[in-house]
Amino acid sequence: MTPPRTPQIPVVVLAGFLGSGKTTLLNHLLRNRAGTRIGVIVNDFGAIEIDAMTVSGQVGSTVSLGNGCLCCAVDASELDTFLETLTRPSARLDVIVIEASGLAEPQELVRMLLASDNPHILYGGLVEVVDAAEFDRTRQRHPEIDRHLAVADLVVLNKTDRVGEAERERLRAAVAELSGPAAVISAVHGRIDPELLFDPALRPDHEDKVRQLTFEDLLREEAPDGHAGHDDHLHASYESVDFTSDVPMDPRRFMEFLDSRPDGLYRIKGFADFGEGDRDHTYALHAVGRFLRFVPRPWARGEQRLTQLVMIGAGIDAAALSAGLAACRADGAGHADAAEVERAMWGVLRYVQEQAPEPEVFDAHGTADPREAAAEA
């Protein structure tokens, strides 16, 4: 098994009905990107009104945001073409966000991403933005919102400052029931922690002391409160759990843990050491919602053999997750024969994807979960 030769860029789908606050959330991500280079793809060009940006032209245009970030306006049929452009090494992007039309079917965009044969992209999750103040009326006008919530990986209950505490709790419970295992977080003005969606860039976006004014600078200057930094209180909407072990993971128990991961656990990232299961490789793990993927990589010479994982979610039991992972360690299980170890590793290998799944695996009526179909292809 050979790992991808080039890094894969996560692609996040940002969806929600008109007025839910998608563009406000996107602007917040751009303000607080902390050096991360973001590619923005806008489905339904006429609906976008990004602050501090003047856009003109037809579908298919590309606009530079001035800080290395790009904004592309595309028709759905052109999505693959623009993904190919944005994933070229010269673009140097760290993450791509697709803002869906307010009337789009987000599962169709997810379907296209998972069926894409572009080796440079990685599904980064479906984020559904919900207007707390208009939720009941939106469901009356657009009952399909129930279907959208059912396939979301993360739900942002936005504009919660416009409803009272009791109403907020009622809405949160209603949304959680419709969205099933998805994490649900509350937000005001679309302010969520960007680390929920993507990791901060490891390299500085600029190294020169004198530089051109960027799009991020413009947004910071235009922030109504004069502060566009990373607000500490944003972390209160979710929890992050770290786990490190110098003892290899038992592949069978580890997969049982992942298959039964609790509701609200949105992202898992890191590396797993399976010891006797594969002495030659460490396995990079990427999970978002119910989507799961492993990418094996040869151990570097002298590299310390560790399992290092970060779990991010809302309403999760951090202690229980840590205890569950600790119980997956191979110590005390006794020495299994080679055939047993090989059988256990097949549970991991079925999530190692060499190529994108075929489109036929999806249910045309939206009853099947495309993320699980892709993961098990």
GROMACS .gro file of C-alpha atoms in nm:
model
  377
    1MET     CA    1   0.000   0.000   0.000
    2THR     CA    2   0.149   0.329  -0.109
    3PRO     CA    3   0.035   0.656   0.049
    4PRO     CA    4  -0.068   0.946  -0.176
    5ARG     CA    5   0.231   1.126  -0.327
    6THR     CA    6   0.082   1.469  -0.271
    7PRO     CA    7  -0.106   1.613   0.028
    8GLN     CA    8  -0.483   1.599   0.007
    9ILE     CA    9  -0.684   1.917   0.061
   10PRO     CA   10  -1.001   1.886   0.269
   11VAL     CA   11  -1.314   2.015   0.096
   12VAL     CA   12  -1.589   2.140   0.330
   13VAL     CA   13  -1.945   2.189   0.205
   14LEU     CA   14  -2.119   2.485   0.373
   15ALA     CA   15  -2.496   2.466   0.329
   16GLY     CA   16  -2.810   2.624   0.469
   17PHE     CA   17  -3.125   2.796   0.345
   18LEU     CA   18  -3.134   3.158   0.239
   19GLY     CA   19  -3.074   3.392   0.530
   20SER     CA   20  -2.934   3.128   0.763
   21GLY     CA   21  -2.597   3.305   0.783
   22LYS     CA   22  -2.370   3.099   0.554
   23THR     CA   23  -2.191   3.401   0.409
   24THR     CA   24  -2.150   3.558   0.752
   25LEU     CA   25  -1.991   3.236   0.875
   26LEU     CA   26  -1.766   3.225   0.570
   27ASN     CA   27  -1.653   3.583   0.631
   28HIS     CA   28  -1.575   3.488   0.990
   29LEU     CA   29  -1.356   3.200   0.868
   30LEU     CA   30  -1.171   3.437   0.636
   31ARG     CA   31  -1.114   3.686   0.917
   32ASN     CA   32  -0.979   3.420   1.150
   33ARG     CA   33  -0.793   3.196   0.910
   34ALA     CA   34  -0.461   3.245   1.100
   35GLY     CA   35  -0.246   3.206   0.791
   36THR     CA   36  -0.452   2.925   0.640
   37ARG     CA   37  -0.499   2.966   0.266
   38ILE     CA   38  -0.866   2.909   0.183
   39GLY     CA   39  -1.018   2.837  -0.156
   40VAL     CA   40  -1.384   2.941  -0.176
   41ILE     CA   41  -1.616   2.788  -0.433
   42VAL     CA   42  -1.956   2.952  -0.463
   43ASN     CA   43  -2.239   2.747  -0.606
   44ASP     CA   44  -2.507   2.989  -0.735
   45PHE     CA   45  -2.293   3.296  -0.793
   46GLY     CA   46  -2.573   3.549  -0.764
   47ALA     CA   47  -2.635   3.465  -0.399
   48ILE     CA   48  -2.291   3.560  -0.269
   49GLU     CA   49  -2.226   3.892  -0.100
   50ILE     CA   50  -1.888   3.859   0.064
   51ASP     CA   51  -1.796   4.175   0.254
   52ALA     CA   52  -1.509   4.388   0.118
   53MET     CA   53  -1.520   4.206  -0.215
   54THR     CA   54  -1.665   4.329  -0.541
   55VAL     CA   55  -1.750   4.049  -0.781
   56SER     CA   56  -1.864   4.089  -1.137
   57GLY     CA   57  -1.884   3.852  -1.431
   58GLN     CA   58  -2.048   3.527  -1.526
   59VAL     CA   59  -2.039   3.183  -1.372
   60GLY     CA   60  -1.691   3.044  -1.412
   61SER     CA   61  -1.498   3.348  -1.295
   62THR     CA   62  -1.221   3.336  -1.038
   63VAL     CA   63  -1.155   3.621  -0.796
   64SER     CA   64  -0.839   3.666  -0.590
   65LEU     CA   65  -0.912   3.765  -0.232
   66GLY     CA   66  -0.569   3.926  -0.200
   67ASN     CA   67  -0.424   3.696   0.066
   68GLY     CA   68  -0.361   3.383  -0.130
   69CYS     CA   69  -0.725   3.281  -0.098
   70LEU     CA   70  -0.935   3.239  -0.409
   71CYS     CA   71  -1.307   3.265  -0.477
   72CYS     CA   72  -1.455   3.073  -0.770
   73ALA     CA   73  -1.813   3.095  -0.891
   74VAL     CA   74  -1.924   2.769  -1.045
   75ASP     CA   75  -2.215   2.581  -1.181
   76ALA     CA   76  -2.245   2.233  -1.033
   77SER     CA   77  -2.135   2.080  -1.363
   78GLU     CA   78  -1.809   2.276  -1.341
   79LEU     CA   79  -1.720   2.168  -0.989
   80ASP     CA   80  -1.456   1.913  -1.088
   81THR     CA   81  -1.292   2.162  -1.323
   82PHE     CA   82  -1.248   2.421  -1.050
   83LEU     CA   83  -1.137   2.166  -0.795
   84GLU     CA   84  -0.865   2.067  -1.038
   85THR     CA   85  -0.758   2.432  -1.062
   86LEU     CA   86  -0.764   2.494  -0.688
   87THR     CA   87  -0.571   2.179  -0.604
   88ARG     CA   88  -0.276   2.259  -0.825
   89PRO     CA   89   0.045   2.298  -0.621
   90SER     CA   90   0.083   2.656  -0.743
   91ALA     CA   91  -0.241   2.756  -0.562
   92ARG     CA   92  -0.088   2.646  -0.226
   93LEU     CA   93  -0.430   2.614  -0.064
   94ASP     CA   94  -0.482   2.442   0.271
   95VAL     CA   95  -0.860   2.397   0.261
   96ILE     CA   96  -1.146   2.450   0.015
   97VAL     CA   97  -1.492   2.565   0.126
   98ILE     CA   98  -1.788   2.520  -0.108
   99GLU     CA   99  -2.073   2.755  -0.022
  100ALA     CA  100  -2.386   2.592  -0.158
  101SER     CA  101  -2.682   2.784  -0.292
  102GLY     CA  102  -2.953   2.850  -0.037
  103LEU     CA  103  -3.181   2.623  -0.241
  104ALA     CA  104  -2.921   2.359  -0.327
  105GLU     CA  105  -2.936   1.992  -0.236
  106PRO     CA  106  -2.618   1.960  -0.029
  107GLN     CA  107  -2.613   1.581  -0.052
  108GLU     CA  108  -2.563   1.617  -0.427
  109LEU     CA  109  -2.246   1.818  -0.367
  110VAL     CA  110  -2.130   1.555  -0.119
  111ARG     CA  111  -2.206   1.286  -0.376
  112MET     CA  112  -1.994   1.468  -0.635
  113LEU     CA  113  -1.702   1.508  -0.396
  114LEU     CA  114  -1.701   1.144  -0.292
  115ALA     CA  115  -1.736   1.028  -0.650
  116SER     CA  116  -1.462   1.260  -0.777
  117ASP     CA  117  -1.150   1.100  -0.919
  118ASN     CA  118  -0.940   1.399  -0.812
  119PRO     CA  119  -0.663   1.242  -0.596
  120HIS     CA  120  -0.581   1.575  -0.431
  121ILE     CA  121  -0.905   1.628  -0.238
  122LEU     CA  122  -1.043   1.478   0.081
  123TYR     CA  123  -1.401   1.510   0.202
  124GLY     CA  124  -1.403   1.760   0.490
  125GLY     CA  125  -1.766   1.733   0.598
  126LEU     CA  126  -2.107   1.887   0.540
  127VAL     CA  127  -2.182   2.186   0.762
  128GLU     CA  128  -2.550   2.287   0.773
  129VAL     CA  129  -2.625   2.638   0.903
  130VAL     CA  130  -2.968   2.685   1.065
  131ASP     CA  131  -3.137   3.014   1.151
  132ALA     CA  132  -3.262   2.966   1.507
  133ALA     CA  133  -3.510   3.253   1.484
  134GLU     CA  134  -3.666   3.124   1.161
  135PHE     CA  135  -3.629   2.748   1.201
  136ASP     CA  136  -3.996   2.657   1.239
  137ARG     CA  137  -4.103   2.883   0.952
  138THR     CA  138  -3.820   2.749   0.735
  139ARG     CA  139  -3.941   2.392   0.793
  140GLN     CA  140  -4.291   2.495   0.686
  141ARG     CA  141  -4.166   2.656   0.365
  142HIS     CA  142  -3.890   2.405   0.295
  143PRO     CA  143  -3.965   2.067   0.454
  144GLU     CA  144  -3.659   1.930   0.275
  145ILE     CA  145  -3.449   2.085   0.553
  146ASP     CA  146  -3.517   1.765   0.750
  147ARG     CA  147  -3.340   1.567   0.479
  148HIS     CA  148  -3.049   1.812   0.474
  149LEU     CA  149  -3.002   1.788   0.849
  150ALA     CA  150  -3.010   1.409   0.832
  151VAL     CA  151  -2.694   1.400   0.616
  152ALA     CA  152  -2.504   1.681   0.792
  153ASP     CA  153  -2.181   1.617   0.981
  154LEU     CA  154  -2.195   1.942   1.178
  155VAL     CA  155  -2.497   2.166   1.243
  156VAL     CA  156  -2.445   2.532   1.335
  157LEU     CA  157  -2.753   2.667   1.513
  158ASN     CA  158  -2.696   3.030   1.422
  159LYS     CA  159  -2.852   3.356   1.545
  160THR     CA  160  -2.918   3.212   1.889
  161ASP     CA  161  -2.904   3.563   2.033
  162ARG     CA  162  -3.245   3.624   1.876
  163VAL     CA  163  -3.427   3.361   2.086
  164GLY     CA  164  -3.467   3.308   2.460
  165GLU     CA  165  -3.293   3.036   2.657
  166ALA     CA  166  -3.594   2.803   2.671
  167GLU     CA  167  -3.659   2.840   2.299
  168ARG     CA  168  -3.290   2.785   2.228
  169GLU     CA  169  -3.294   2.456   2.416
  170ARG     CA  170  -3.611   2.346   2.236
  171LEU     CA  171  -3.458   2.424   1.899
  172ARG     CA  172  -3.134   2.252   1.986
  173ALA     CA  173  -3.324   1.937   2.084
  174ALA     CA  174  -3.533   1.948   1.765
  175VAL     CA  175  -3.228   1.994   1.543
  176ALA     CA  176  -3.037   1.720   1.727
  177GLU     CA  177  -3.325   1.478   1.673
  178LEU     CA  178  -3.329   1.550   1.300
  179SER     CA  179  -2.953   1.542   1.254
  180GLY     CA  180  -2.890   1.218   1.441
  181PRO     CA  181  -2.519   1.165   1.514
  182ALA     CA  182  -2.409   1.508   1.390
  183ALA     CA  183  -2.251   1.754   1.630
  184VAL     CA  184  -2.473   2.055   1.702
  185ILE     CA  185  -2.318   2.383   1.816
  186SER     CA  186  -2.475   2.723   1.885
  187ALA     CA  187  -2.342   3.041   1.731
  188VAL     CA  188  -2.405   3.414   1.704
  189HIS     CA  189  -2.322   3.597   1.379
  190GLY     CA  190  -2.172   3.275   1.242
  191ARG     CA  191  -1.878   3.287   1.483
  192ILE     CA  192  -1.746   2.935   1.521
  193ASP     CA  193  -1.392   2.823   1.588
  194PRO     CA  194  -1.221   2.764   1.250
  195GLU     CA  195  -1.038   2.467   1.404
  196LEU     CA  196  -1.368   2.281   1.396
  197LEU     CA  197  -1.339   2.274   1.017
  198PHE     CA  198  -0.968   2.285   0.939
  199ASP     CA  199  -0.628   2.280   1.103
  200PRO     CA  200  -0.424   2.601   1.123
  201ALA     CA  201  -0.149   2.626   0.862
  202LEU     CA  202   0.187   2.503   0.983
  203ARG     CA  203   0.373   2.764   0.783
  204PRO     CA  204   0.340   3.143   0.813
  205ASP     CA  205   0.135   3.304   0.540
  206HIS     CA  206   0.387   3.586   0.511
  207GLU     CA  207   0.748   3.620   0.620
  208ASP     CA  208   0.830   3.973   0.515
  209LYS     CA  209   0.783   4.256   0.761
  210VAL     CA  210   0.655   4.477   0.481
  211ARG     CA  211   0.369   4.325   0.286
  212GLN     CA  212   0.060   4.411   0.085
  213LEU     CA  213  -0.268   4.469   0.270
  214THR     CA  214  -0.466   4.144   0.260
  215PHE     CA  215  -0.835   4.058   0.245
  216GLU     CA  216  -0.807   3.943   0.606
  217ASP     CA  217  -0.678   4.287   0.705
  218LEU     CA  218  -0.971   4.456   0.531
  219LEU     CA  219  -1.221   4.238   0.710
  220ARG     CA  220  -1.052   4.300   1.044
  221GLU     CA  221  -1.073   4.677   0.990
  222GLU     CA  222  -1.440   4.650   0.900
  223ALA     CA  223  -1.537   4.434   1.199
  224PRO     CA  224  -1.816   4.618   1.385
  225ASP     CA  225  -1.653   4.570   1.725
  226GLY     CA  226  -1.304   4.644   1.595
  227HIS     CA  227  -1.194   4.298   1.699
  228ALA     CA  228  -1.165   4.014   1.452
  229GLY     CA  229  -0.922   3.797   1.643
  230HIS     CA  230  -0.985   3.444   1.756
  231ASP     CA  231  -1.235   3.488   2.040
  232ASP     CA  232  -1.160   3.260   2.335
  233HIS     CA  233  -1.528   3.195   2.403
  234LEU     CA  234  -1.563   3.017   2.069
  235HIS     CA  235  -1.396   2.714   2.225
  236ALA     CA  236  -1.686   2.678   2.469
  237SER     CA  237  -1.910   2.542   2.193
  238TYR     CA  238  -1.714   2.220   2.152
  239GLU     CA  239  -1.467   1.993   2.327
  240SER     CA  240  -1.132   1.856   2.214
  241VAL     CA  241  -0.986   1.533   2.352
  242ASP     CA  242  -0.622   1.432   2.300
  243PHE     CA  243  -0.498   1.074   2.323
  244THR     CA  244  -0.141   0.945   2.301
  245SER     CA  245  -0.018   0.589   2.352
  246ASP     CA  246   0.323   0.428   2.308
  247VAL     CA  247   0.149   0.089   2.317
  248PRO     CA  248   0.011  -0.026   1.977
  249MET     CA  249  -0.364  -0.035   1.923
  250ASP     CA  250  -0.548  -0.363   1.886
  251PRO     CA  251  -0.704  -0.328   1.537
  252ARG     CA  252  -1.021  -0.519   1.620
  253ARG     CA  253  -1.099  -0.326   1.937
  254PHE     CA  254  -1.001   0.004   1.777
  255MET     CA  255  -1.241  -0.049   1.487
  256GLU     CA  256  -1.518  -0.146   1.731
  257PHE     CA  257  -1.454   0.186   1.906
  258LEU     CA  258  -1.470   0.380   1.578
  259ASP     CA  259  -1.779   0.196   1.454
  260SER     CA  260  -1.965   0.286   1.774
  261ARG     CA  261  -1.835   0.640   1.818
  262PRO     CA  262  -2.092   0.854   1.997
  263ASP     CA  263  -2.324   1.118   1.859
  264GLY     CA  264  -2.171   1.464   1.856
  265LEU     CA  265  -1.819   1.343   1.778
  266TYR     CA  266  -1.750   1.548   1.466
  267ARG     CA  267  -1.382   1.500   1.380
  268ILE     CA  268  -1.108   1.251   1.460
  269LYS     CA  269  -0.759   1.308   1.327
  270GLY     CA  270  -0.416   1.169   1.394
  271PHE     CA  271  -0.208   0.854   1.352
  272ALA     CA  272  -0.252   0.497   1.473
  273ASP     CA  273   0.013   0.233   1.538
  274PHE     CA  274  -0.122  -0.120   1.493
  275GLY     CA  275   0.194  -0.298   1.604
  276GLU     CA  276   0.199  -0.656   1.477
  277GLY     CA  277  -0.090  -0.575   1.245
  278ASP     CA  278   0.148  -0.375   1.023
  279ARG     CA  279   0.502  -0.325   1.145
  280ASP     CA  280   0.598  -0.120   0.840
  281HIS     CA  281   0.335   0.156   0.847
  282THR     CA  282   0.168   0.415   1.065
  283TYR     CA  283  -0.193   0.489   0.967
  284ALA     CA  284  -0.313   0.848   0.928
  285LEU     CA  285  -0.677   0.861   1.037
  286HIS     CA  286  -0.931   1.109   0.904
  287ALA     CA  287  -1.291   1.091   1.028
  288VAL     CA  288  -1.563   1.350   0.985
  289GLY     CA  289  -1.916   1.263   1.087
  290ARG     CA  290  -1.967   0.901   0.980
  291PHE     CA  291  -1.701   0.924   0.709
  292LEU     CA  292  -1.380   0.737   0.793
  293ARG     CA  293  -1.055   0.693   0.609
  294PHE     CA  294  -0.707   0.555   0.678
  295VAL     CA  295  -0.395   0.639   0.479
  296PRO     CA  296  -0.089   0.421   0.554
  297ARG     CA  297   0.256   0.577   0.555
  298PRO     CA  298   0.593   0.405   0.607
  299TRP     CA  299   0.754   0.474   0.943
  300ALA     CA  300   1.043   0.716   0.912
  301ARG     CA  301   1.383   0.599   1.024
  302GLY     CA  302   1.413   0.656   1.399
  303GLU     CA  303   1.052   0.778   1.430
  304GLN     CA  304   0.895   0.710   1.768
  305ARG     CA  305   0.608   0.466   1.727
  306LEU     CA  306   0.305   0.630   1.884
  307THR     CA  307  -0.069   0.650   1.843
  308GLN     CA  308  -0.166   1.018   1.856
  309LEU     CA  309  -0.528   1.120   1.811
  310VAL     CA  310  -0.739   1.433   1.853
  311MET     CA  311  -1.118   1.407   1.883
  312ILE     CA  312  -1.343   1.711   1.840
  313GLY     CA  313  -1.715   1.729   1.909
  314ALA     CA  314  -2.005   1.885   2.094
  315GLY     CA  315  -2.181   1.729   2.391
  316ILE     CA  316  -1.930   1.446   2.412
  317ASP     CA  317  -1.806   1.267   2.725
  318ALA     CA  318  -1.432   1.335   2.719
  319ALA     CA  319  -1.351   1.095   3.001
  320ALA     CA  320  -1.548   0.812   2.839
  321LEU     CA  321  -1.375   0.867   2.504
  322SER     CA  322  -1.031   0.860   2.666
  323ALA     CA  323  -1.119   0.545   2.858
  324GLY     CA  324  -1.258   0.384   2.545
  325LEU     CA  325  -0.938   0.447   2.352
  326ALA     CA  326  -0.722   0.327   2.641
  327ALA     CA  327  -0.916  -0.001   2.633
  328CYS     CA  328  -0.820  -0.042   2.266
  329ARG     CA  329  -0.451  -0.079   2.345
  330ALA     CA  330  -0.300  -0.418   2.270
  331ASP     CA  331  -0.133  -0.462   2.609
  332GLY     CA  332  -0.264  -0.747   2.821
  333ALA     CA  333  -0.443  -0.911   2.531
  334GLY     CA  334  -0.187  -1.185   2.489
  335HIS     CA  335   0.000  -1.274   2.170
  336ALA     CA  336  -0.238  -1.352   1.884
  337ASP     CA  337  -0.135  -1.579   1.598
  338ALA     CA  338  -0.058  -1.427   1.259
  339ALA     CA  339  -0.389  -1.534   1.102
  340GLU     CA  340  -0.590  -1.370   1.379
  341VAL     CA  341  -0.394  -1.047   1.349
  342GLU     CA  342  -0.442  -1.045   0.973
  343ARG     CA  343  -0.818  -1.094   1.010
  344ALA     CA  344  -0.832  -0.809   1.260
  345MET     CA  345  -0.644  -0.577   1.023
  346TRP     CA  346  -0.902  -0.628   0.750
  347GLY     CA  347  -1.135  -0.413   0.958
  348VAL     CA  348  -0.887  -0.130   0.910
  349LEU     CA  349  -0.797  -0.203   0.549
  350ARG     CA  350  -1.157  -0.176   0.431
  351TYR     CA  351  -1.131   0.197   0.507
  352VAL     CA  352  -0.809   0.242   0.310
  353GLN     CA  353  -0.927   0.393  -0.015
  354GLU     CA  354  -0.707   0.362  -0.319
  355GLN     CA  355  -0.956   0.543  -0.543
  356ALA     CA  356  -1.282   0.733  -0.524
  357PRO     CA  357  -1.603   0.526  -0.507
  358GLU     CA  358  -1.829   0.491  -0.808
  359PRO     CA  359  -2.137   0.717  -0.818
  360GLU     CA  360  -2.370   0.414  -0.836
  361VAL     CA  361  -2.321   0.339  -0.466
  362PHE     CA  362  -2.553   0.627  -0.375
  363ASP     CA  363  -2.927   0.598  -0.330
  364ALA     CA  364  -3.099   0.830  -0.578
  365HIS     CA  365  -3.365   0.911  -0.322
  366GLY     CA  366  -3.118   1.016  -0.055
  367THR     CA  367  -3.207   0.730   0.182
  368ALA     CA  368  -2.854   0.592   0.201
  369ASP     CA  369  -2.572   0.777   0.372
  370PRO     CA  370  -2.320   0.857   0.094
  371ARG     CA  371  -2.039   0.897   0.346
  372GLU     CA  372  -2.072   0.542   0.478
  373ALA     CA  373  -2.109   0.406   0.126
  374ALA     CA  374  -1.788   0.579   0.025
  375ALA     CA  375  -1.602   0.462   0.331
  376GLU     CA  376  -1.703   0.102   0.278
  377ALA     CA  377  -1.645   0.096  -0.098
   0.00000   0.00000   0.00000
